[in-house]
């Protein structure tokens, strides 16, 4: 059966900062262009999770009058701290000794989800057609192999892939250019990188998992505008990661933790490390007497310029974190994602009006500040494979003395799924039981995300080999999915004396960690029915 | 035959509702809002009746703030023909909503009014009943099945004791249960078409309805946390505890 199709000048997949910037810029360049944007969340912003300390550089270019337009960007950073934690102590690092990339005095503490909602309203007022609740599930190709557009998911299919009464077929959205802006580890972006060999000659991509909780804390502990980061405990010297603690408006605290997914010990549970981190006296003091109101997690992309794939291909562009434009030493990707989106719009405009090739994207990218920024940042993340201490010393030399201009580039050697060591060679880690005041379990955490997927739909976490988790991964790595998934989706249960691998897909918060870290790449995340997943508020 | 469907925008049923710190209400900032779930069933039923040829027009009406229009757009995308938005800011009580709906009914003269059995935000379960009294029309509440019979409506109701079947004359008010049907998805082309359908904007004051609240809300609190349970070793211990500690037997 042929599906219905709709034609546009430009089809954009993903309503994050990058996709929305492309949409807005296109309409600014030519109000007559037909532009549509799809978002898999039930509304724009509901799948966005970010710190977020926001650098306004790209927004200044896109909408210079954002202040008059009442953008949700209010809290200016006014104070900064950096702490090294040992188990019970904390050592404050003078901020003047921080590399410039880690200084934030010109930046703002915002909710990126709310910024996206605001950008979406602006895009709609310019005539962009925004469709939340629709996932792009498939890439469509022309006969010559170029990208033709995407197809949206069929709705109303049951677990056995039969049509339910409410069945509604997906439709084909066809664009002169299709823009993929799905964020970190996009499910279609991943296919494009493979099909067009976009990562040829590049280092393996690097990822991290980022957790975030929003707390309402007592007035006396709250210092609006304070930005704090920590390194060290509870992670050991060989695991890359650290925390962020941002004092936002309305007595809210954005508290988060990022752990590099190149960790080696399969017994490590990123979720529990984050929970444990909150028990440090220097942290507990801030949140004590407060209340946790939100929880979530999302993978972030850390490979930088060495791992950045080619961002153009026939008929399509791959932008933002879907490609990997995040600046790791800054832990900021919103402004670079936006800039990559603006450049995409300029490229598409020239392609449609002057019939230029999409490959001009590369030149635009190389000539812009985004390239300069990512180039200077390139050596920081790889230096941490020497451990926290040497990494910091090197970063100091590289970033403060040489401002990122050392005449060599450190490489990323392994993909994150290759780094786990066998379980029996690594120490077990004892995690404390949650106290339900400062620390929590996964179940009560996922509850706060408002996550739901229509039941009776196909499982959207697909196993290439359904027997592998029990026959191989359990034995060799003690099935780490039980621990790296921040939502408790994967469980190994004993049923009639037999181990069974259970996937509670309805709890999935779309972080993509399993798709990245599974040691045999046995798990593939595909789009569930549109509108499913978390319902984040101001994450 | 014309069908009027009344719908409401509420906090999405998946969201964990939080009470404001000062007890003045619940937090709605940064919270996902959606159509009240049984209202989706009401729209679906009306559209199905129209598709079967028994109705000629489905009109969706909502009373609420500016953004309540999104709820109307969704109704239009699944098959309602046009919308009416009565704009009201702040709290509005069931009686005031019923009076507004009465005015709309006077104007539009529908043969049937459908709505959800209750809204999941305040759980009042009053508006349909009050509207029926104001109009002096028959009502069929908690409908889980609806049949047309000789110009009348046969309605199966979900009640505490089980199922009850009643017959009502038209015009009538029907409030819908979640079991009535399976609401359809809005397809992309239909969402596009819905953008072009008309939504009439009215103010409560234009309709001459006094919407001043009559109930004073003193305080909103979270329900007390349940204490952790205990395990008893045997029936004797259970009985002993129920008698001496819980003092319920
Ligand atoms: C814990 C954490 C902290 C961070 N802190 C900061 C910070 O302080 N400052 C900063 O600048 N950056 C920060 N970042 C990075 C920043 O959030 C990202 O760089 C940025 O969000 C990338 O934007 P994007 O538009 O590329 O992708 P995203 O923001 O991920 O948006 C992609 C959108 O596309 C949608 N989508 C995906 N696939 C599909 C599909 N197939 N169909 C339809 N829709 C789809 C998603 O639901 C999502 O809404 C942080 C990230 C994390 C995880
Ligand atoms: S199943 Fe995968 S994508 Fe979903 S929450 Fe767990 S790790 Fe993240």
PDB file of C-alpha atoms in Angstrom, chain A residues 4 6 8 42-43 114 121 129 131 134 152 155-156 165-166 168 171 173 216 251 291 293 447-448 450 452 529 535 537-538, chain B residues 12-16 18-19 21 27 30-34 67 182-193 195 222 225:
ATOM      1  CA  UNK A   4       0.171   9.454   1.563  1.00  0.00           C
ATOM      2  CA  UNK A   6       3.463  15.675   1.563  1.00  0.00           C
ATOM      3  CA  UNK A   8       8.078  20.590   1.422  1.00  0.00           C
ATOM      4  CA  UNK A  42       4.410  15.003  22.823  1.00  0.00           C
ATOM      5  CA  UNK A  43       5.333  18.692  22.754  1.00  0.00           C
ATOM      6  CA  UNK A 114      11.918  26.253  27.778  1.00  0.00           C
ATOM      7  CA  UNK A 121       6.672  29.657  19.084  1.00  0.00           C
ATOM      8  CA  UNK A 129       4.837  23.932  10.433  1.00  0.00           C
ATOM      9  CA  UNK A 131       4.425  18.651  14.314  1.00  0.00           C
ATOM     10  CA  UNK A 134       5.491  12.526  15.268  1.00  0.00           C
ATOM     11  CA  UNK A 152       6.679   9.032   9.977  1.00  0.00           C
ATOM     12  CA  UNK A 155       0.470   4.569  14.704  1.00  0.00           C
ATOM     13  CA  UNK A 156      -1.781   1.947  16.235  1.00  0.00           C
ATOM     14  CA  UNK A 165      -8.631  -0.392  15.324  1.00  0.00           C
ATOM     15  CA  UNK A 166      -6.951   2.944  15.786  1.00  0.00           C
ATOM     16  CA  UNK A 168      -3.170   5.297  11.287  1.00  0.00           C
ATOM     17  CA  UNK A 171       3.139   9.385   5.787  1.00  0.00           C
ATOM     18  CA  UNK A 173       7.451  13.791   4.022  1.00  0.00           C
ATOM     19  CA  UNK A 216      13.723  23.235  45.135  1.00  0.00           C
ATOM     20  CA  UNK A 251      14.969  28.742  44.297  1.00  0.00           C
ATOM     21  CA  UNK A 291      12.824  18.691  47.593  1.00  0.00           C
ATOM     22  CA  UNK A 293      11.052  17.755  41.762  1.00  0.00           C
ATOM     23  CA  UNK A 447       8.099   8.263  38.036  1.00  0.00           C
ATOM     24  CA  UNK A 448       9.089  11.943  38.071  1.00  0.00           C
ATOM     25  CA  UNK A 450       6.138  11.424  33.406  1.00  0.00           C
ATOM     26  CA  UNK A 452       4.695   6.737  29.143  1.00  0.00           C
ATOM     27  CA  UNK A 529       5.004   5.485  18.639  1.00  0.00           C
ATOM     28  CA  UNK A 535       7.329  14.536  29.572  1.00  0.00           C
ATOM     29  CA  UNK A 537       9.077  20.207  32.113  1.00  0.00           C
ATOM     30  CA  UNK A 538      11.868  22.758  32.476  1.00  0.00           C
TER      31      UNK A 538
ATOM     32  CA  UNK B  12      -1.510  15.604  31.259  1.00  0.00           C
ATOM     33  CA  UNK B  13      -2.411  12.364  32.992  1.00  0.00           C
ATOM     34  CA  UNK B  14       1.202  11.149  32.944  1.00  0.00           C
ATOM     35  CA  UNK B  15       2.531  14.122  34.855  1.00  0.00           C
ATOM     36  CA  UNK B  16       3.110  13.823  38.558  1.00  0.00           C
ATOM     37  CA  UNK B  18       2.860  18.896  42.539  1.00  0.00           C
ATOM     38  CA  UNK B  19       1.312  21.164  45.155  1.00  0.00           C
ATOM     39  CA  UNK B  21       4.756  25.449  48.306  1.00  0.00           C
ATOM     40  CA  UNK B  27       1.993  23.820  39.932  1.00  0.00           C
ATOM     41  CA  UNK B  30       6.379  24.059  32.880  1.00  0.00           C
ATOM     42  CA  UNK B  31       3.823  21.272  32.999  1.00  0.00           C
ATOM     43  CA  UNK B  32       2.549  19.382  29.982  1.00  0.00           C
ATOM     44  CA  UNK B  33      -1.163  19.960  29.363  1.00  0.00           C
ATOM     45  CA  UNK B  34      -3.514  17.782  27.288  1.00  0.00           C
ATOM     46  CA  UNK B  67      -3.929  28.043  25.258  1.00  0.00           C
ATOM     47  CA  UNK B 182     -10.766   3.974  21.324  1.00  0.00           C
ATOM     48  CA  UNK B 183      -9.939   7.555  20.298  1.00  0.00           C
ATOM     49  CA  UNK B 184      -8.151   7.793  16.961  1.00  0.00           C
ATOM     50  CA  UNK B 185      -4.802   9.438  16.254  1.00  0.00           C
ATOM     51  CA  UNK B 186      -4.676  12.761  14.503  1.00  0.00           C
ATOM     52  CA  UNK B 187      -2.915  12.236  11.171  1.00  0.00           C
ATOM     53  CA  UNK B 188      -0.502  14.839   9.803  1.00  0.00           C
ATOM     54  CA  UNK B 189      -2.700  15.843   6.835  1.00  0.00           C
ATOM     55  CA  UNK B 190      -5.673  16.215   9.186  1.00  0.00           C
ATOM     56  CA  UNK B 191      -3.647  18.375  11.577  1.00  0.00           C
ATOM     57  CA  UNK B 192      -2.841  20.602   8.608  1.00  0.00           C
ATOM     58  CA  UNK B 193      -6.501  20.778   7.585  1.00  0.00           C
ATOM     59  CA  UNK B 195      -5.371  24.677  11.062  1.00  0.00           C
ATOM     60  CA  UNK B 222      -0.515  16.680  49.290  1.00  0.00           C
ATOM     61  CA  UNK B 225       2.577   9.667  52.653  1.00  0.00           C
TER      62      UNK B 225
END
